[in-house]
Amino acid sequence: MSARVGVITFPGSLDDRDAARAVRLADAEPVSLWHAEGDLLGVDAVILPGGFSYGDYLRAGAIARFAPLMEKLVAAARDGLPVLGICNGFQVLCESHLLPGALTRNTGLHFVCRAQRLRIENAETAWTTDYEEGQEVVIPVKNMDGCYVADPETLDELESSGRIVARYLDVNPNGSLNDIAGICNEAGNVVGLMPHPEHAVEALTGTSTEGLGFFTSVVKKLVAA
Amino acid sequence: MSEQSSNESGVEPTGAGSAGSAEAATEPTPVRPAEVDSVARAAQTPELPLPYAELGMKDDEYARVREILGRRPTSAELAIYSVMWSEHCSYKSSRVHLRQFGDKAPQSDALLVGMGENAGVVDVGNGWAVTFKIESHNHPSYVEPYQGAATGVGGIVRDIISMGARPVAVMDSLRFGPPDAPDTRRVLDGVVRGVGGYGNCLGLPNIGGEVVFDDCYAANPLVNALCVGVLKPEGIKRAIAPGPGNKVILFGAGTGPDGIGGASVLASATFDEESQAKRPSVQVGDPFMEKLLTECCLEIFDEDLVVGIQDLGAAGVSCATTELAAAGTGGMDIDLNTVPLRDPTLRPEEILMSESQERMMAVVEPAKVERFLEVCAKWDVPATVIGEVTDTGRLRMTWHGETIVDIPPGTAADEGPVYERPYEVPADLAQLQADGPGRLPRPATPEDLRNTVLWLAGSPNLADKSFVTSQYDRFVLGNTVLAMPEDAGLIRIGDGPQGIALATDGNGRYARLDPYAGAQLALSEAYRNVATTGARPLAVTNCLNFGSPEDPGVMWQFARAVEGLADACQALGVPVTGGNVSFYNQTGTTPINPTPVIGVLGVHDDVNRRVPMSFNVEGTTLLLLGETRPEFGGSEWAHVVFQHLGGLPPRVDLAAEAALASVLVAGAREGVLNAAHDLSDGGLSQSLVESCLRGGLGCVVDLPDDPFTELFSESVARAVVAVYPEHEERVTALAQAAGVPVRRLGTVGGDAFEVAGLFSIPLSELREVHQGALPALFG
């Protein structure tokens, strides 16, 4: 039986279909989850996709954290459910305090869409075991509020405990502190990532297929479990 | 019949070049029903003067309204007629010319819906249909660049949704004033943020377009937005209101005082001298609401819950009710008090003219109303039944129980005035055409040639546009196969391998020199761009940006451009499916260069075989397809180096264009083309520069005869292709069979752009010049 990976759709989610496609390409079954429902439908992992969950006229992700489904998700994540927040999903995870820090307006004040080179810094999270530590991949980044910030103690803590999952190379597209592109929680089951691995799963339409590893990592872990 | 529909702000500047200024509302006056100008009151006060002239209506137009109604119109009726008979909604100056698109339309089995609906629909095979259209939002984008551009995107997307389609991509064709002018920075920054802010939040990939700078657009930027949507042919929706008893539902955003500068004249001058509430003339967009509206509509379509649907753009409720009723059973009753308002002080005239964004109007059978409202509730989209279809042949509206509108809807929607405006050749044209580029000194030495390549590559019109396009999401939806700077955007549809390609092109300098040829050259280039990716060109949309139709010289340019486009579409076998006209693009008495922007849609059988523009395989052979003539009139070389505009544009050769396209499509299908790039602005030099930088490999080419002409001529129907050596023979045979001249140019490789025996430019130097230009100006 294949793993069932939930993809939450908020009213303003945009990359939910892409995330579902990536799950399928990783040989798992995507399960559509509606933000207003109160049930995770027994999925084995959850992806919070990119987009503008509620328009994000307030702080990105600030309203989404109050969605009925988020309450269930926060509890499940604390119990070890693998959760990947991509872009707006990362913002929602920070607003929900599943991850520390916050994502603020890009320092260049422009929306930035580009093929971005990254280094995978932690290949032991639920979502990165199919990579090697130090592996370099090219994955699209596209955001308006992608500048990762945290207080110095939190940054030290993230750095010293190996919780930086990925870092920008060549160009820091949004001014993130320490070139941070993604982080995880202490247990490694919750990962927030500003770049979009779901847009790098097919050579035809993506920058590469190097994003697929995030999805195959969690699927392998789930199948093995 | 509306030949083409439109969404641009109904405000028509009267020659000043701007659409007026946004002013904050002051001291709104509460509505006093006793003051309502009812039909009964109109009958009792036949001679009450109404401010029709201030609403842009001519004496004879007003007289015709009186004749139609057999009495004076109420102020609400005047609101409806004035906006529906505006240039913008009625196409009164352009209609006699636009008929050629229908009269000369080539036979096409693919055309499912032609001009007259919100957008045309073409059958692309395998059970899929595609709808696409381009529209202008020029004037609002000068007044308030961010919102003007944002709502331009929003408007065209709603046109596509209202055909029953899921929007799958957008493009934007932008023109600005001189790049070093301070105001250009304001306008460009706002427009690009607006296009991005709206499109990104809506989740539509932006797959291409244009960014052009020219002095003539300094106080008249052009913002033309294109949207394309995909649907099943059986799912096509129409803007009709059939079936007496069916309910009329207004859904989406609330109605506020957006874009109703004109209506405030009615609200204040006629009935309440003290109310001087001035309303903003530019609409404000809410892309999140549009996203909700999109998903809501698609779910409604899936469940087959509507019999007719129309988006609200220019002229808002006036336009939607009159057009739906006129195209349906013919009658409609509306209670204007039920329209949900963001501003409770709005007068009925203002409600009718409001251009508040993110609204749609649906006609729903009574039994399906409940389910319709449930779907809207799921998506948090407010929806209200505001009336119903009747068989009275009258559009009737009430306000606090009194009838304030009672008109035959067709008289407003379809029977607007039609003008045969006088036209004559612009006085300066002969002189302009006589001042050819032949007198311009050409680069004499290899060093001069080298410098010219660099100069052009770093000029604002030819420089890398990543500064703009990196502000747009091109990945969302996961079906973008090619996007800018490729020749055309290419989107996979369904589960593939089928796809659609789209390109927009326009060249105001060519059209200024010869508008007939200019329109054809724009079509030629867009057609070529689509074919370059391997797609078969299928259909056309157009956005015709011109000065004032009251200027006979401009009217001549318009008439010639339309004729040229219609003739070329016929010759190339691609029908016009819809489009938009934008007049009054001028500052004082100086019009912009006539700028027909043409969009071409093509079909790709297998997107895996798409042909990109990048040179990325060492040792591939470069072939030049097509014939190069010394053609420099209106060229980038003349423009960049001498700021010269004169002579004649390149010769149009539609037969050669069709032949070239057949070679490119066949080559892609056979998989024998490694890369292809069209030759247009800046000629061969610019094409090679772009393909080298895109792929990261240089090239060495041989230009033995006249290197200047070979490098910088802008002759049409040409492309450069890179092929594996083993395919050279096959590609050459394909070209010869189609009668396309083919010549071996050189090979791909190394890290420099080299013309053998003349000069070599390291890619690093080219990259710095090409990619550094726009960030230096606007970063």
GROMACS .gro file of C-alpha atoms in nm, chain B residues 538-722:
model
  185
  763LEU     CA    1  -0.382   2.866  -3.523
  764ALA     CA    2  -0.555   3.190  -3.421
  765VAL     CA    3  -0.503   3.558  -3.350
  766THR     CA    4  -0.599   3.816  -3.089
  767ASN     CA    5  -0.516   4.184  -3.113
  768CYS     CA    6  -0.490   4.497  -2.906
  769LEU     CA    7  -0.497   4.808  -3.122
  770ASN     CA    8  -0.339   5.105  -2.943
  771PHE     CA    9  -0.384   5.435  -3.124
  772GLY     CA   10  -0.426   5.809  -3.069
  773SER     CA   11  -0.751   5.999  -3.102
  774PRO     CA   12  -0.996   5.873  -3.366
  775GLU     CA   13  -1.106   6.234  -3.405
  776ASP     CA   14  -0.767   6.306  -3.564
  777PRO     CA   15  -0.801   6.209  -3.933
  778GLY     CA   16  -0.434   6.113  -3.945
  779VAL     CA   17  -0.476   5.870  -3.657
  780MET     CA   18  -0.796   5.737  -3.809
  781TRP     CA   19  -0.607   5.669  -4.129
  782GLN     CA   20  -0.339   5.482  -3.936
  783PHE     CA   21  -0.610   5.279  -3.767
  784ALA     CA   22  -0.795   5.198  -4.087
  785ARG     CA   23  -0.475   5.093  -4.262
  786ALA     CA   24  -0.358   4.881  -3.970
  787VAL     CA   25  -0.690   4.695  -3.947
  788GLU     CA   26  -0.692   4.637  -4.320
  789GLY     CA   27  -0.334   4.512  -4.309
  790LEU     CA   28  -0.403   4.278  -4.024
  791ALA     CA   29  -0.723   4.141  -4.176
  792ASP     CA   30  -0.548   4.080  -4.510
  793ALA     CA   31  -0.251   3.912  -4.343
  794CYS     CA   32  -0.471   3.689  -4.127
  795GLN     CA   33  -0.650   3.580  -4.440
  796ALA     CA   34  -0.322   3.511  -4.619
  797LEU     CA   35  -0.177   3.311  -4.330
  798GLY     CA   36  -0.504   3.128  -4.258
  799VAL     CA   37  -0.529   3.237  -3.895
  800PRO     CA   38  -0.859   3.397  -3.790
  801VAL     CA   39  -0.892   3.687  -3.548
  802THR     CA   40  -1.088   3.556  -3.250
  803GLY     CA   41  -1.124   3.880  -3.054
  804GLY     CA   42  -0.939   4.171  -2.917
  805ASN     CA   43  -0.962   4.526  -2.804
  806VAL     CA   44  -0.921   4.880  -2.931
  807SER     CA   45  -0.764   5.155  -2.723
  808PHE     CA   46  -0.800   5.505  -2.866
  809TYR     CA   47  -0.701   5.843  -2.726
  810ASN     CA   48  -0.343   5.741  -2.649
  811GLN     CA   49  -0.195   6.082  -2.701
  812THR     CA   50  -0.047   6.378  -2.524
  813GLY     CA   51  -0.202   6.703  -2.633
  814THR     CA   52  -0.229   6.668  -3.008
  815THR     CA   53   0.062   6.426  -3.037
  816PRO     CA   54  -0.049   6.063  -3.070
  817ILE     CA   55   0.166   5.764  -2.982
  818ASN     CA   56   0.313   5.567  -3.267
  819PRO     CA   57   0.029   5.346  -3.387
  820THR     CA   58   0.088   5.026  -3.195
  821PRO     CA   59  -0.107   4.719  -3.296
  822VAL     CA   60  -0.003   4.441  -3.059
  823ILE     CA   61  -0.078   4.101  -3.203
  824GLY     CA   62  -0.105   3.775  -3.012
  825VAL     CA   63  -0.081   3.443  -3.191
  826LEU     CA   64  -0.186   3.110  -3.045
  827GLY     CA   65  -0.032   2.789  -3.175
  828VAL     CA   66  -0.076   2.421  -3.103
  829HIS     CA   67   0.203   2.184  -3.018
  830ASP     CA   68   0.138   1.814  -3.075
  831ASP     CA   69   0.406   1.706  -2.832
  832VAL     CA   70   0.564   1.953  -2.594
  833ASN     CA   71   0.851   1.711  -2.533
  834ARG     CA   72   0.964   1.810  -2.881
  835ARG     CA   73   0.959   2.182  -2.814
  836VAL     CA   74   1.253   2.372  -2.957
  837PRO     CA   75   1.419   2.615  -2.715
  838MET     CA   76   1.632   2.913  -2.815
  839SER     CA   77   1.950   2.826  -2.625
  840PHE     CA   78   2.276   2.718  -2.783
  841ASN     CA   79   2.387   2.453  -2.540
  842VAL     CA   80   2.550   2.176  -2.740
  843GLU     CA   81   2.909   2.223  -2.846
  844GLY     CA   82   2.968   2.150  -3.214
  845THR     CA   83   2.612   2.189  -3.337
  846THR     CA   84   2.581   2.352  -3.677
  847LEU     CA   85   2.416   2.692  -3.719
  848LEU     CA   86   2.191   2.735  -4.020
  849LEU     CA   87   2.025   3.056  -4.127
  850LEU     CA   88   1.679   3.009  -4.273
  851GLY     CA   89   1.533   3.285  -4.491
  852GLU     CA   90   1.660   3.567  -4.707
  853THR     CA   91   1.840   3.875  -4.578
  854ARG     CA   92   1.792   4.204  -4.760
  855PRO     CA   93   1.939   4.542  -4.665
  856GLU     CA   94   1.638   4.662  -4.462
  857PHE     CA   95   1.699   4.923  -4.193
  858GLY     CA   96   1.390   5.147  -4.194
  859GLY     CA   97   1.256   5.159  -3.839
  860SER     CA   98   1.530   4.918  -3.728
  861GLU     CA   99   1.681   4.895  -3.383
  862TRP     CA  100   2.016   4.989  -3.534
  863ALA     CA  101   1.878   5.319  -3.669
  864HIS     CA  102   1.690   5.378  -3.344
  865VAL     CA  103   1.968   5.298  -3.100
  866VAL     CA  104   2.262   5.445  -3.282
  867PHE     CA  105   2.099   5.749  -3.447
  868GLN     CA  106   1.754   5.786  -3.285
  869HIS     CA  107   1.644   5.781  -3.646
  870LEU     CA  108   1.297   5.690  -3.766
  871GLY     CA  109   1.237   5.712  -4.138
  872GLY     CA  110   1.204   5.525  -4.463
  873LEU     CA  111   0.999   5.211  -4.494
  874PRO     CA  112   0.983   4.909  -4.264
  875PRO     CA  113   1.105   4.568  -4.384
  876ARG     CA  114   0.912   4.420  -4.672
  877VAL     CA  115   0.624   4.197  -4.566
  878ASP     CA  116   0.645   3.846  -4.712
  879LEU     CA  117   0.366   3.632  -4.576
  880ALA     CA  118   0.429   3.343  -4.815
  881ALA     CA  119   0.789   3.326  -4.695
  882GLU     CA  120   0.666   3.344  -4.337
  883ALA     CA  121   0.433   3.049  -4.388
  884ALA     CA  122   0.707   2.851  -4.559
  885LEU     CA  123   0.954   2.920  -4.279
  886ALA     CA  124   0.697   2.816  -4.020
  887SER     CA  125   0.636   2.489  -4.203
  888VAL     CA  126   1.007   2.410  -4.188
  889LEU     CA  127   1.031   2.495  -3.818
  890VAL     CA  128   0.723   2.288  -3.731
  891ALA     CA  129   0.838   1.991  -3.939
  892GLY     CA  130   1.188   2.014  -3.795
  893ALA     CA  131   1.053   2.011  -3.442
  894ARG     CA  132   0.823   1.719  -3.515
  895GLU     CA  133   1.112   1.518  -3.658
  896GLY     CA  134   1.332   1.614  -3.364
  897VAL     CA  135   1.611   1.747  -3.587
  898LEU     CA  136   1.635   2.097  -3.434
  899ASN     CA  137   1.847   2.139  -3.123
  900ALA     CA  138   1.767   2.511  -3.094
  901ALA     CA  139   1.587   2.779  -3.292
  902HIS     CA  140   1.553   3.151  -3.250
  903ASP     CA  141   1.372   3.399  -3.469
  904LEU     CA  142   1.542   3.702  -3.622
  905SER     CA  143   1.361   4.027  -3.561
  906ASP     CA  144   1.452   4.341  -3.365
  907GLY     CA  145   1.826   4.389  -3.392
  908GLY     CA  146   1.862   4.119  -3.659
  909LEU     CA  147   2.101   3.823  -3.661
  910SER     CA  148   2.342   3.990  -3.421
  911GLN     CA  149   2.086   4.014  -3.145
  912SER     CA  150   1.951   3.661  -3.204
  913LEU     CA  151   2.295   3.505  -3.177
  914VAL     CA  152   2.376   3.707  -2.865
  915GLU     CA  153   2.055   3.594  -2.696
  916SER     CA  154   2.090   3.227  -2.788
  917CYS     CA  155   2.455   3.219  -2.681
  918LEU     CA  156   2.387   3.381  -2.344
  919ARG     CA  157   2.080   3.166  -2.281
  920GLY     CA  158   2.272   2.844  -2.342
  921GLY     CA  159   2.607   2.955  -2.205
  922LEU     CA  160   2.798   2.864  -2.521
  923GLY     CA  161   2.951   3.091  -2.783
  924CYS     CA  162   2.953   3.052  -3.159
  925VAL     CA  163   3.166   3.122  -3.462
  926VAL     CA  164   2.988   3.244  -3.774
  927ASP     CA  165   3.101   3.331  -4.121
  928LEU     CA  166   2.954   3.642  -4.283
  929PRO     CA  167   3.149   3.677  -4.607
  930ASP     CA  168   2.937   3.917  -4.812
  931ASP     CA  169   2.815   4.223  -4.626
  932PRO     CA  170   2.858   4.164  -4.254
  933PHE     CA  171   2.677   4.483  -4.157
  934THR     CA  172   2.360   4.385  -4.343
  935GLU     CA  173   2.389   4.025  -4.232
  936LEU     CA  174   2.419   4.128  -3.868
  937PHE     CA  175   2.168   4.410  -3.835
  938SER     CA  176   1.906   4.391  -4.111
  939GLU     CA  177   1.556   4.316  -3.987
  940SER     CA  178   1.425   4.129  -4.291
  941VAL     CA  179   1.126   3.910  -4.207
  942ALA     CA  180   1.074   3.533  -4.232
  943ARG     CA  181   1.412   3.436  -4.091
  944ALA     CA  182   1.534   3.217  -3.809
  945VAL     CA  183   1.860   3.069  -3.698
  946VAL     CA  184   1.865   2.702  -3.601
  947ALA     CA  185   2.125   2.486  -3.430
   0.00000   0.00000   0.00000
